[in-house]
Coordinates of C-alpha atoms and ligand atoms in Angstrom, one line a residue:
M10 CA -0.1 0.0 0.0
Q11 CA 1.0 3.3 -1.0
D12 CA 1.8 6.3 1.5
P13 CA -1.1 8.2 2.4
E14 CA -1.8 11.8 -0.2
P15 CA -0.8 14.6 1.7
F16 CA -3.0 17.9 1.6
L17 CA -2.5 21.2 0.6
V18 CA -2.2 24.1 3.4
G19 CA -0.7 27.2 1.5
G20 CA 1.1 25.6 -0.9
E21 CA 3.0 23.5 1.5
W22 CA 1.9 19.6 1.0
R23 CA 1.6 18.2 4.7
T24 CA 0.7 15.0 5.9
S25 CA -1.1 13.7 9.3
P26 CA -2.0 10.8 11.2
A27 CA -5.2 10.9 11.0
V28 CA -6.3 9.1 7.4
L29 CA -9.0 8.6 5.0
D30 CA -9.7 5.3 3.3
V31 CA -10.8 6.3 -0.6
A32 CA -12.9 3.1 -1.6
E33 CA -13.7 2.5 -5.3
P34 CA -17.5 2.3 -5.4
Y35 CA -17.8 -0.7 -8.4
L36 CA -15.8 -3.2 -6.0
G37 CA -15.2 -1.6 -3.0
S38 CA -11.4 -1.6 -2.9
T39 CA -9.6 1.0 -1.3
V40 CA -7.5 2.8 -3.8
A41 CA -5.7 5.4 -2.1
S42 CA -5.6 6.6 1.5
V43 CA -5.5 10.3 2.1
C44 CA -4.2 12.4 5.3
I45 CA -7.1 14.8 7.1
A46 CA -6.5 18.2 7.6
G47 CA -6.9 19.1 11.2
R48 CA -8.2 22.5 13.1
E49 CA -4.6 23.4 13.5
D50 CA -4.1 22.6 9.5
C51 CA -7.5 24.2 8.8
N52 CA -5.9 27.6 10.5
D53 CA -2.6 27.5 9.2
A54 CA -4.7 27.6 5.5
L55 CA -6.8 30.7 6.5
N56 CA -3.5 32.3 7.9
A57 CA -1.5 31.5 4.3
A58 CA -5.2 32.7 2.5
E59 CA -4.6 36.0 4.2
A60 CA -1.3 36.4 2.6
G61 CA -2.3 34.3 -0.6
Y62 CA -5.1 37.0 -1.2
K63 CA -3.0 40.0 -1.2
Q64 CA -0.3 38.6 -3.8
M65 CA -3.4 37.4 -5.8
R66 CA -5.5 40.7 -5.1
D67 CA -2.1 42.5 -6.9
L68 CA -1.4 40.5 -9.5
P69 CA -2.3 42.4 -12.6
A70 CA -5.5 40.4 -14.8
Y71 CA -3.1 39.1 -17.6
R72 CA -1.0 37.4 -15.2
R73 CA -4.1 35.6 -13.2
S74 CA -5.5 34.9 -16.8
E75 CA -2.2 33.1 -17.7
C76 CA -2.1 31.2 -14.6
L77 CA -5.6 29.9 -15.6
T78 CA -4.6 29.0 -18.8
A79 CA -1.7 27.3 -17.6
M80 CA -3.6 25.4 -14.9
A81 CA -6.0 24.3 -17.9
G82 CA -3.1 23.2 -20.1
F83 CA -1.6 20.9 -17.4
L84 CA -4.7 19.3 -17.0
E85 CA -4.8 18.6 -20.5
E86 CA -1.1 17.5 -20.0
H87 CA -2.3 15.3 -17.5
A88 CA -5.5 13.7 -18.7
E89 CA -5.3 10.6 -18.3
A90 CA -4.5 10.3 -15.4
A91 CA -7.0 12.4 -14.2
T92 CA -9.1 10.3 -16.3
E93 CA -8.3 7.2 -14.0
L94 CA -8.4 9.2 -11.0
I95 CA -11.9 10.0 -11.6
V96 CA -13.2 6.7 -12.1
S97 CA -11.8 5.2 -9.7
E98 CA -12.8 7.2 -7.0
A99 CA -16.0 8.3 -7.8
G100 CA -16.8 5.5 -10.2
K101 CA -18.0 7.4 -13.3
P102 CA -17.7 5.4 -16.8
W103 CA -14.6 6.0 -18.5
R104 CA -15.5 8.2 -21.6
A105 CA -17.9 10.5 -18.7
A106 CA -14.9 10.9 -17.0
E107 CA -12.7 11.9 -20.1
S108 CA -15.5 14.2 -20.7
E109 CA -15.4 15.6 -17.5
V110 CA -11.7 16.6 -18.0
M111 CA -11.8 18.2 -20.7
R112 CA -15.2 19.9 -19.3
S113 CA -12.9 21.1 -16.6
S114 CA -9.8 22.9 -18.5
D115 CA -12.9 24.6 -20.2
T116 CA -13.9 25.9 -17.3
L117 CA -10.5 26.9 -16.4
R118 CA -9.9 28.7 -19.6
V119 CA -13.2 30.3 -19.3
C120 CA -12.4 31.9 -15.9
A121 CA -8.9 33.3 -17.9
E122 CA -10.7 34.8 -20.2
E123 CA -13.3 36.5 -17.8
A124 CA -10.4 37.8 -15.3
R125 CA -9.8 39.7 -17.8
R126 CA -13.1 41.2 -18.6
I127 CA -13.9 42.2 -14.7
D128 CA -14.7 45.8 -15.2
G129 CA -16.9 48.8 -13.8
E130 CA -19.1 51.8 -14.8
I131 CA -18.9 55.0 -14.7
L132 CA -21.8 57.6 -13.4
P133 CA -21.9 61.7 -14.2
L134 CA -23.2 62.1 -10.9
D135 CA -24.8 65.6 -12.0
W136 CA -28.2 64.8 -11.8
T137 CA -29.1 67.1 -9.7
E138 CA -27.8 70.6 -8.1
G139 CA -24.7 69.4 -5.6
G140 CA -23.4 66.6 -8.0
D141 CA -21.7 69.6 -10.0
G142 CA -18.4 68.1 -11.2
R143 CA -18.6 64.7 -9.3
T144 CA -18.0 61.8 -11.1
G145 CA -18.8 57.9 -10.1
Y146 CA -16.2 55.3 -10.6
L147 CA -17.7 51.7 -9.7
Y148 CA -14.7 49.0 -9.4
R149 CA -15.3 45.5 -8.6
V150 CA -12.9 44.6 -6.0
P151 CA -12.6 40.7 -4.8
L152 CA -13.6 39.8 -1.7
G153 CA -10.7 37.8 0.4
I154 CA -10.8 33.9 0.9
I155 CA -13.2 32.3 -1.0
L156 CA -14.4 28.6 0.9
G157 CA -15.4 26.2 -1.8
I158 CA -17.1 23.0 -0.8
T159 CA -18.0 20.7 -2.9
P160 CA -19.9 17.0 -3.9
F161 CA -18.5 13.7 -4.9
N162 CA -20.2 13.6 -8.3
F163 CA -18.4 16.4 -10.6
P164 CA -14.9 16.2 -8.1
L165 CA -12.9 17.7 -10.6
N166 CA -15.1 20.0 -12.6
L167 CA -17.1 21.6 -9.4
A168 CA -13.7 22.2 -7.6
C169 CA -12.6 24.0 -10.8
H170 CA -16.0 26.2 -10.9
K171 CA -15.0 27.5 -7.3
L172 CA -10.8 27.6 -7.6
G173 CA -10.7 29.4 -11.2
P174 CA -13.7 31.9 -10.6
A175 CA -12.1 33.1 -6.9
L176 CA -8.8 33.2 -8.5
A177 CA -9.5 34.9 -11.7
A178 CA -11.3 37.4 -9.5
G179 CA -8.3 37.8 -7.4
N180 CA -9.3 36.2 -4.4
A181 CA -7.7 33.3 -2.5
C182 CA -9.0 29.7 -2.2
I183 CA -9.3 26.8 -0.2
L184 CA -11.0 24.1 -1.2
K185 CA -12.8 20.8 1.1
P186 CA -13.6 18.0 -1.1
A187 CA -16.1 15.6 -0.4
S188 CA -14.6 12.9 1.4
K189 CA -15.1 10.2 -0.9
T190 CA -13.7 11.9 -3.7
P191 CA -10.7 14.1 -2.6
L192 CA -8.3 12.8 -5.0
T193 CA -9.3 15.1 -8.3
S194 CA -8.9 18.3 -5.8
L195 CA -5.5 17.9 -4.6
F196 CA -4.4 16.6 -8.0
L197 CA -6.5 20.7 -8.5
G198 CA -4.1 21.6 -6.6
E199 CA -1.0 20.4 -7.6
A200 CA -2.1 21.7 -11.1
A201 CA -2.5 25.6 -9.9
L202 CA 0.9 25.3 -8.1
A203 CA 2.7 24.0 -11.0
A204 CA 0.6 26.8 -13.1
G205 CA 2.6 29.5 -10.7
I206 CA -0.8 30.7 -8.5
P207 CA 0.9 32.2 -5.4
P208 CA 1.4 29.1 -3.7
Q209 CA -0.3 30.7 -0.2
A210 CA -3.5 31.4 -2.2
V211 CA -4.6 28.0 -2.7
S212 CA -5.8 25.2 0.2
V213 CA -6.8 21.5 -0.7
L214 CA -7.9 20.6 2.8
P215 CA -10.0 17.0 2.9
C216 CA -11.8 16.7 6.3
L217 CA -13.9 16.0 8.8
P218 CA -17.4 17.7 8.3
E219 CA -17.0 19.1 11.6
T220 CA -13.7 20.2 10.8
A221 CA -14.9 21.6 7.4
E222 CA -17.7 24.0 9.5
A223 CA -15.6 25.3 11.9
M224 CA -14.1 27.0 8.8
V225 CA -17.8 28.1 7.7
R226 CA -18.3 29.6 10.9
D227 CA -14.8 31.3 10.9
P228 CA -14.8 35.3 10.5
R229 CA -11.7 35.0 8.4
V230 CA -13.6 33.6 5.6
A231 CA -15.2 35.6 3.3
M232 CA -17.7 33.7 1.4
V233 CA -18.4 30.4 1.5
S234 CA -19.3 28.5 -2.0
F235 CA -21.1 25.4 -1.5
T236 CA -22.0 22.8 -3.9
G237 CA -23.8 19.4 -2.5
S238 CA -27.1 18.7 -0.8
P239 CA -30.1 21.2 0.1
E240 CA -29.7 19.7 4.1
V241 CA -26.5 20.6 4.1
G242 CA -26.2 23.9 2.1
W243 CA -29.1 25.5 4.1
H244 CA -27.6 24.5 7.6
L245 CA -24.9 26.0 6.2
Q246 CA -25.8 29.2 5.3
A247 CA -27.8 29.5 8.5
V248 CA -24.4 29.0 10.9
A249 CA -22.2 30.7 8.2
R250 CA -19.8 33.9 9.6
T251 CA -20.3 35.9 6.5
P252 CA -23.7 36.3 5.2
R253 CA -21.7 35.8 1.4
V254 CA -22.9 32.3 0.6
A255 CA -23.9 30.5 -2.5
L256 CA -25.6 26.8 -2.5
E257 CA -26.0 25.0 -5.4
L258 CA -28.2 22.2 -4.0
G259 CA -30.4 19.4 -5.3
G260 CA -33.4 18.8 -8.0
N261 CA -35.7 16.2 -9.1
A262 CA -35.8 17.8 -12.4
A263 CA -38.7 17.6 -15.1
V264 CA -39.1 17.6 -18.7
I265 CA -42.3 17.8 -21.2
V266 CA -42.8 15.9 -24.1
H267 CA -45.7 18.2 -26.1
E268 CA -47.2 15.9 -28.9
D269 CA -45.2 18.4 -31.3
A270 CA -42.0 16.7 -30.4
D271 CA -39.6 15.2 -32.4
L272 CA -39.8 11.5 -29.8
A273 CA -36.7 9.7 -31.1
Y274 CA -34.4 12.8 -30.4
A275 CA -36.4 13.3 -27.2
A276 CA -36.1 9.6 -26.3
A277 CA -32.3 9.8 -27.0
R278 CA -31.7 12.6 -25.3
I279 CA -34.4 11.8 -22.5
A280 CA -32.1 8.8 -21.8
H281 CA -28.5 10.5 -21.8
G282 CA -30.0 13.1 -19.0
A283 CA -31.7 10.8 -17.0
F284 CA -29.2 7.4 -17.2
S285 CA -25.5 9.2 -17.3
Y286 CA -23.4 8.4 -14.4
S287 CA -26.2 6.7 -12.8
G288 CA -28.3 9.7 -12.4
Q289 CA -26.3 11.2 -10.2
A290 CA -26.6 15.1 -11.3
C291 CA -28.1 17.4 -9.7
I292 CA -30.0 18.2 -13.0
S293 CA -30.8 14.6 -14.4
V294 CA -34.1 13.6 -15.5
Q295 CA -36.3 12.6 -13.1
R296 CA -39.9 13.3 -13.7
V297 CA -40.9 12.9 -18.0
L298 CA -44.4 14.7 -18.2
V299 CA -45.8 13.5 -21.9
H300 CA -49.0 14.4 -24.0
H301 CA -51.2 11.9 -23.4
T302 CA -51.3 11.2 -27.5
V303 CA -47.5 10.3 -27.5
Y304 CA -47.2 8.5 -24.3
E305 CA -47.2 4.8 -25.2
E306 CA -45.0 5.9 -28.0
M307 CA -42.5 7.5 -25.7
R308 CA -42.7 5.0 -22.9
L309 CA -41.9 2.1 -25.7
L310 CA -38.8 4.4 -26.9
L311 CA -38.0 5.1 -23.2
C312 CA -37.6 1.5 -22.1
E313 CA -35.7 0.6 -25.3
R314 CA -33.3 3.0 -24.9
A315 CA -32.6 2.1 -20.7
A316 CA -33.0 -1.7 -21.4
S317 CA -30.6 -1.6 -24.3
L318 CA -27.6 0.5 -21.7
V319 CA -24.8 -1.3 -20.8
T320 CA -24.0 -1.2 -17.3
G321 CA -21.0 -2.4 -14.9
D322 CA -17.1 -1.7 -14.8
P323 CA -16.9 1.8 -15.4
T324 CA -13.0 1.2 -16.3
A325 CA -14.3 -1.0 -19.0
P326 CA -14.7 1.8 -22.3
E327 CA -18.4 0.1 -23.2
T328 CA -20.2 1.2 -19.9
D329 CA -22.6 3.6 -20.4
V330 CA -23.6 3.2 -16.5
G331 CA -22.0 2.5 -13.6
P332 CA -21.9 1.8 -10.0
M333 CA -23.4 4.5 -8.4
I334 CA -21.4 6.2 -5.4
S335 CA -21.8 3.6 -2.9
E336 CA -23.6 0.4 -2.2
F337 CA -25.5 2.3 0.3
A338 CA -26.7 4.9 -2.0
A339 CA -27.9 2.3 -4.6
M340 CA -30.0 0.5 -1.8
A341 CA -31.5 3.9 -0.5
A342 CA -32.6 4.4 -4.6
E343 CA -33.8 0.8 -4.9
K344 CA -35.8 1.4 -1.8
K345 CA -37.7 3.9 -3.0
I346 CA -38.7 2.6 -5.8
A347 CA -39.5 -0.6 -4.3
E348 CA -42.0 1.4 -2.2
A349 CA -43.4 3.3 -4.8
V350 CA -44.1 -0.2 -6.9
A351 CA -45.3 -1.4 -3.3
A352 CA -48.3 1.4 -3.7
G353 CA -49.0 1.1 -6.9
A354 CA -46.5 1.9 -9.4
V355 CA -45.3 -0.1 -12.1
C356 CA -41.9 -0.9 -13.0
C357 CA -41.3 -1.0 -17.2
T358 CA -37.8 -1.9 -17.0
G359 CA -34.8 -2.1 -14.9
G360 CA -35.5 -1.7 -10.9
S361 CA -33.3 -4.3 -9.8
R362 CA -29.6 -3.9 -8.4
E363 CA -26.4 -5.7 -7.9
G364 CA -23.5 -4.0 -5.6
A365 CA -23.5 -0.4 -6.4
V366 CA -25.2 -0.8 -9.6
L367 CA -28.9 0.1 -10.1
Q368 CA -30.1 -0.8 -13.6
P369 CA -31.8 1.8 -15.4
T370 CA -35.3 2.4 -14.2
V371 CA -38.4 3.6 -15.7
L372 CA -41.5 4.0 -13.4
E373 CA -44.9 4.7 -14.4
N374 CA -48.2 5.0 -12.7
T375 CA -47.0 6.7 -9.9
T376 CA -48.6 9.5 -7.5
P377 CA -46.7 13.2 -7.5
G378 CA -46.3 12.0 -3.1
M379 CA -44.1 9.3 -4.3
D380 CA -41.1 9.5 -2.9
V381 CA -39.9 8.6 -6.6
N382 CA -41.5 12.0 -7.7
A383 CA -41.6 14.1 -4.7
T384 CA -37.3 14.0 -3.3
E385 CA -34.1 13.3 -5.5
L386 CA -33.7 10.1 -6.1
F387 CA -30.1 11.0 -7.6
A388 CA -30.0 7.7 -9.3
P389 CA -30.9 6.0 -12.3
G390 CA -34.5 6.2 -12.6
I391 CA -37.5 8.5 -13.9
T392 CA -40.7 8.3 -13.7
L393 CA -43.3 8.7 -16.6
I394 CA -46.1 11.1 -15.9
P395 CA -49.1 11.3 -18.7
Y396 CA -50.7 14.8 -19.2
D397 CA -53.8 16.3 -21.4
T398 CA -53.4 20.1 -21.2
W399 CA -50.0 21.8 -21.5
E400 CA -51.2 24.1 -18.0
E401 CA -51.7 20.9 -16.3
A402 CA -48.3 20.1 -17.6
I403 CA -46.4 22.8 -16.9
A404 CA -48.5 22.9 -13.1
L405 CA -47.0 19.4 -12.8
A406 CA -43.3 20.7 -13.5
A407 CA -43.7 23.6 -11.2
D408 CA -45.0 21.5 -8.2
T409 CA -41.8 20.6 -6.0
P410 CA -39.9 22.5 -3.7
Y411 CA -36.7 22.4 -6.3
G412 CA -35.9 24.9 -9.1
L413 CA -32.4 23.9 -10.8
Q414 CA -33.5 23.8 -15.0
A415 CA -36.9 21.9 -16.8
G416 CA -36.6 21.2 -19.9
I417 CA -39.6 21.2 -22.6
F418 CA -39.8 19.4 -26.2
T419 CA -41.7 21.4 -27.9
N420 CA -41.7 24.2 -31.4
D421 CA -44.6 26.0 -30.4
I422 CA -43.6 29.7 -29.2
V423 CA -46.7 30.5 -27.1
R424 CA -46.3 27.2 -24.9
I425 CA -42.4 28.2 -24.5
Q426 CA -43.3 31.3 -23.4
K427 CA -46.1 29.9 -20.5
A428 CA -43.6 27.8 -19.5
V429 CA -41.1 30.8 -19.1
R430 CA -43.5 32.5 -17.1
G431 CA -44.8 29.2 -15.0
I432 CA -41.8 26.7 -14.5
P433 CA -39.9 28.7 -11.5
V434 CA -36.3 27.6 -12.5
G435 CA -33.0 28.8 -13.0
G436 CA -32.4 27.5 -16.2
L437 CA -35.7 26.6 -18.9
I438 CA -34.1 24.3 -21.6
V439 CA -35.8 24.4 -24.7
N440 CA -36.0 21.3 -27.0
D441 CA -33.6 19.4 -25.0
I442 CA -32.8 18.3 -21.4
P443 CA -33.0 20.0 -17.7
T444 CA -29.6 18.3 -18.3
F445 CA -27.8 20.9 -20.4
R446 CA -24.9 23.0 -19.0
M447 CA -22.2 24.6 -20.9
D448 CA -19.7 25.8 -18.4
H449 CA -20.0 29.3 -19.1
M450 CA -23.9 29.5 -18.3
P451 CA -25.3 31.3 -15.7
Y452 CA -26.5 28.4 -13.8
G453 CA -27.7 28.1 -10.3
G454 CA -31.2 27.6 -8.6
T455 CA -34.3 28.9 -7.3
K456 CA -36.6 27.7 -4.1
H457 CA -34.8 24.7 -1.9
S458 CA -32.3 24.5 -4.6
G459 CA -30.2 26.8 -3.9
I460 CA -29.3 30.5 -4.3
G461 CA -26.8 32.4 -6.0
R462 CA -25.4 32.0 -9.7
E463 CA -22.8 29.8 -10.9
G464 CA -20.4 29.7 -14.4
P465 CA -17.2 31.7 -14.5
R466 CA -18.8 35.1 -15.2
S467 CA -21.4 35.1 -13.0
A468 CA -19.5 33.3 -10.1
I469 CA -17.0 36.1 -10.4
R470 CA -19.5 38.6 -9.9
E471 CA -21.1 36.6 -6.5
M472 CA -17.0 36.6 -5.5
T473 CA -16.4 40.5 -6.2
E474 CA -17.9 43.9 -4.3
E475 CA -19.1 46.7 -5.9
R476 CA -16.5 49.6 -4.9
L477 CA -17.6 53.2 -5.4
V478 CA -15.4 56.0 -5.8
V479 CA -16.7 59.9 -6.3
V480 CA -14.0 62.3 -7.6
N481 CA -14.6 65.6 -7.2
G482 CA -13.0 66.9 -10.1
Q483 CA -14.2 71.5 -10.2
Ligands
NAD528 P1 -22.9 16.5 0.3 O1 -24.3 17.9 1.0 O2 -23.5 15.2 1.2 O3 -21.7 16.7 0.7 C1 -21.4 18.3 0.1 C2 -20.2 18.4 0.6 O4 -20.4 19.5 1.6 C3 -18.7 17.5 0.8 O5 -17.8 17.6 0.6 C4 -19.4 17.0 2.4 O6 -18.2 16.5 3.0 C5 -19.3 18.5 3.0 N1 -20.0 18.5 3.8 C6 -21.1 17.7 4.9 N2 -21.6 18.2 6.0 C7 -20.4 19.3 6.4 C8 -21.1 20.1 7.0 N3 -21.5 20.1 8.4 N4 -20.2 21.1 7.5 C9 -18.9 21.7 6.3 N5 -19.0 20.6 4.7 C10 -20.0 19.7 5.3 O7 -23.5 16.1 -1.0 P2 -23.0 15.1 -1.9 O8 -23.7 13.8 -1.2 O9 -21.4 14.6 -2.0 O10 -23.6 15.5 -3.2 C11 -24.7 15.3 -3.8 C12 -25.9 16.2 -3.9 O11 -24.5 17.5 -4.2 C13 -27.1 16.3 -4.4 O12 -27.9 16.9 -3.5 C14 -26.9 16.8 -5.7 O13 -27.5 17.2 -6.1 C15 -26.1 18.3 -5.4 N6 -24.9 18.6 -6.2 C16 -25.4 20.3 -7.0 C17 -25.0 20.9 -8.0 C18 -25.4 21.8 -8.5 O14 -24.4 22.3 -9.1 N7 -26.2 22.5 -7.8 C19 -24.2 19.7 -8.4 C20 -23.8 18.8 -8.1 C21 -24.3 18.0 -7.3

């Protein structure tokens, strides 16, 4: 067994006696051990970040941009190693992991571009008497220390969505990765150092939740940027010392397939959005609302797609659907499906589990109150729900405490406009699935799904604040 991986405190690699075993979700074997940061290490990271922030703040925009471009280059150069890490610690099928690495370098490249575009506004102040000769300048200035907390499901790209904008804006950043997937974030820390980011500005601290929570409560943290479950996210917002908390949380995304949709295309996209990475994306398709005239055809198309997917070993290039993050997570999803079936739902395909692999599942005859509809399933399962009118479909899609993204398949502009008004989500995707995301898009949720927007341009706005300068020029 190799020595436990060290963690990164303000540019310094450190070990500790406390370690965490990282398990490979498919077979359950240990792939590595990682040292866990303690309270003292976190305190040192915060002290280093205070100094690192001053160095970042003083770097010209073109240097911050160059460093982020170099980080992206590092990821591309080491793409195969990064893919292997994601496959082994997250159990993500190889092709999906490869695409995550490419997306991550894109995210950093967008951050590098946006670093040069942090501009302001000139505001003439002579609107009324008393403002004669005065001009206002609005600048955007970095906040200081950004604490980024990330989930397991996109361990590299979501860490890039914290670190990239934080550094682009001239902040220091402390990353706290998910305990199941710390290896990719440590790799990202290596990329940051190799790219010439001032070392004190970057820390990557795998640690216990209570240790991370102590940082959330620390007055030195200027902003907490959290991605993860609603339960943890809203709790952290309540205990955070800083009022600046961005929350990117979960959902139970709906897609509406109307009678004028291209059904074969819609079915292919829905299967992709529902079953990729075993449905473990916050915008995975979960509820499929289908106009009654095309319901039976859609049901057959989706069942056929679901049943044709190759499931199993994530390291095999042909695998479409690998394991869930743990057998425990797969059992929890299997239980919700079994409960629905016991209460009258019909399982059209899937529903069975082997270890951490849950077969792609299509359910019908569900009710809105069943857990498979009302809660975030976060597994490769969808429910099919027929509707009669567009108004009914909109009401069903909106009937949820969540609001990340929704998809609608229709070409009718009036129906599209009604959906824009009627479905309260962060993003409405027309003629595609709610799972669609380009990394430079503004991205985030309404209601229980969070507050704030991610995507480099939006995140930079949230990780900076406006400063007004008034010049008396007379
Ligand atoms: P999680 O909430 O269990 O963990 C997220 C992170 O919070 C981890 O790093 C975890 O260690 C940390 N954490 C847990 N308790 C903490 C505490 N008390 N103090 C500080 N940190 C703490 O989520 P998960 O299971 O890793 O990820 C799945 C969830 O993430 C799903 O709900 C999914 O929808 C959501 N998610 C949202 C987005 C988005 O952009 N909206 C993206 C990906 C995942």
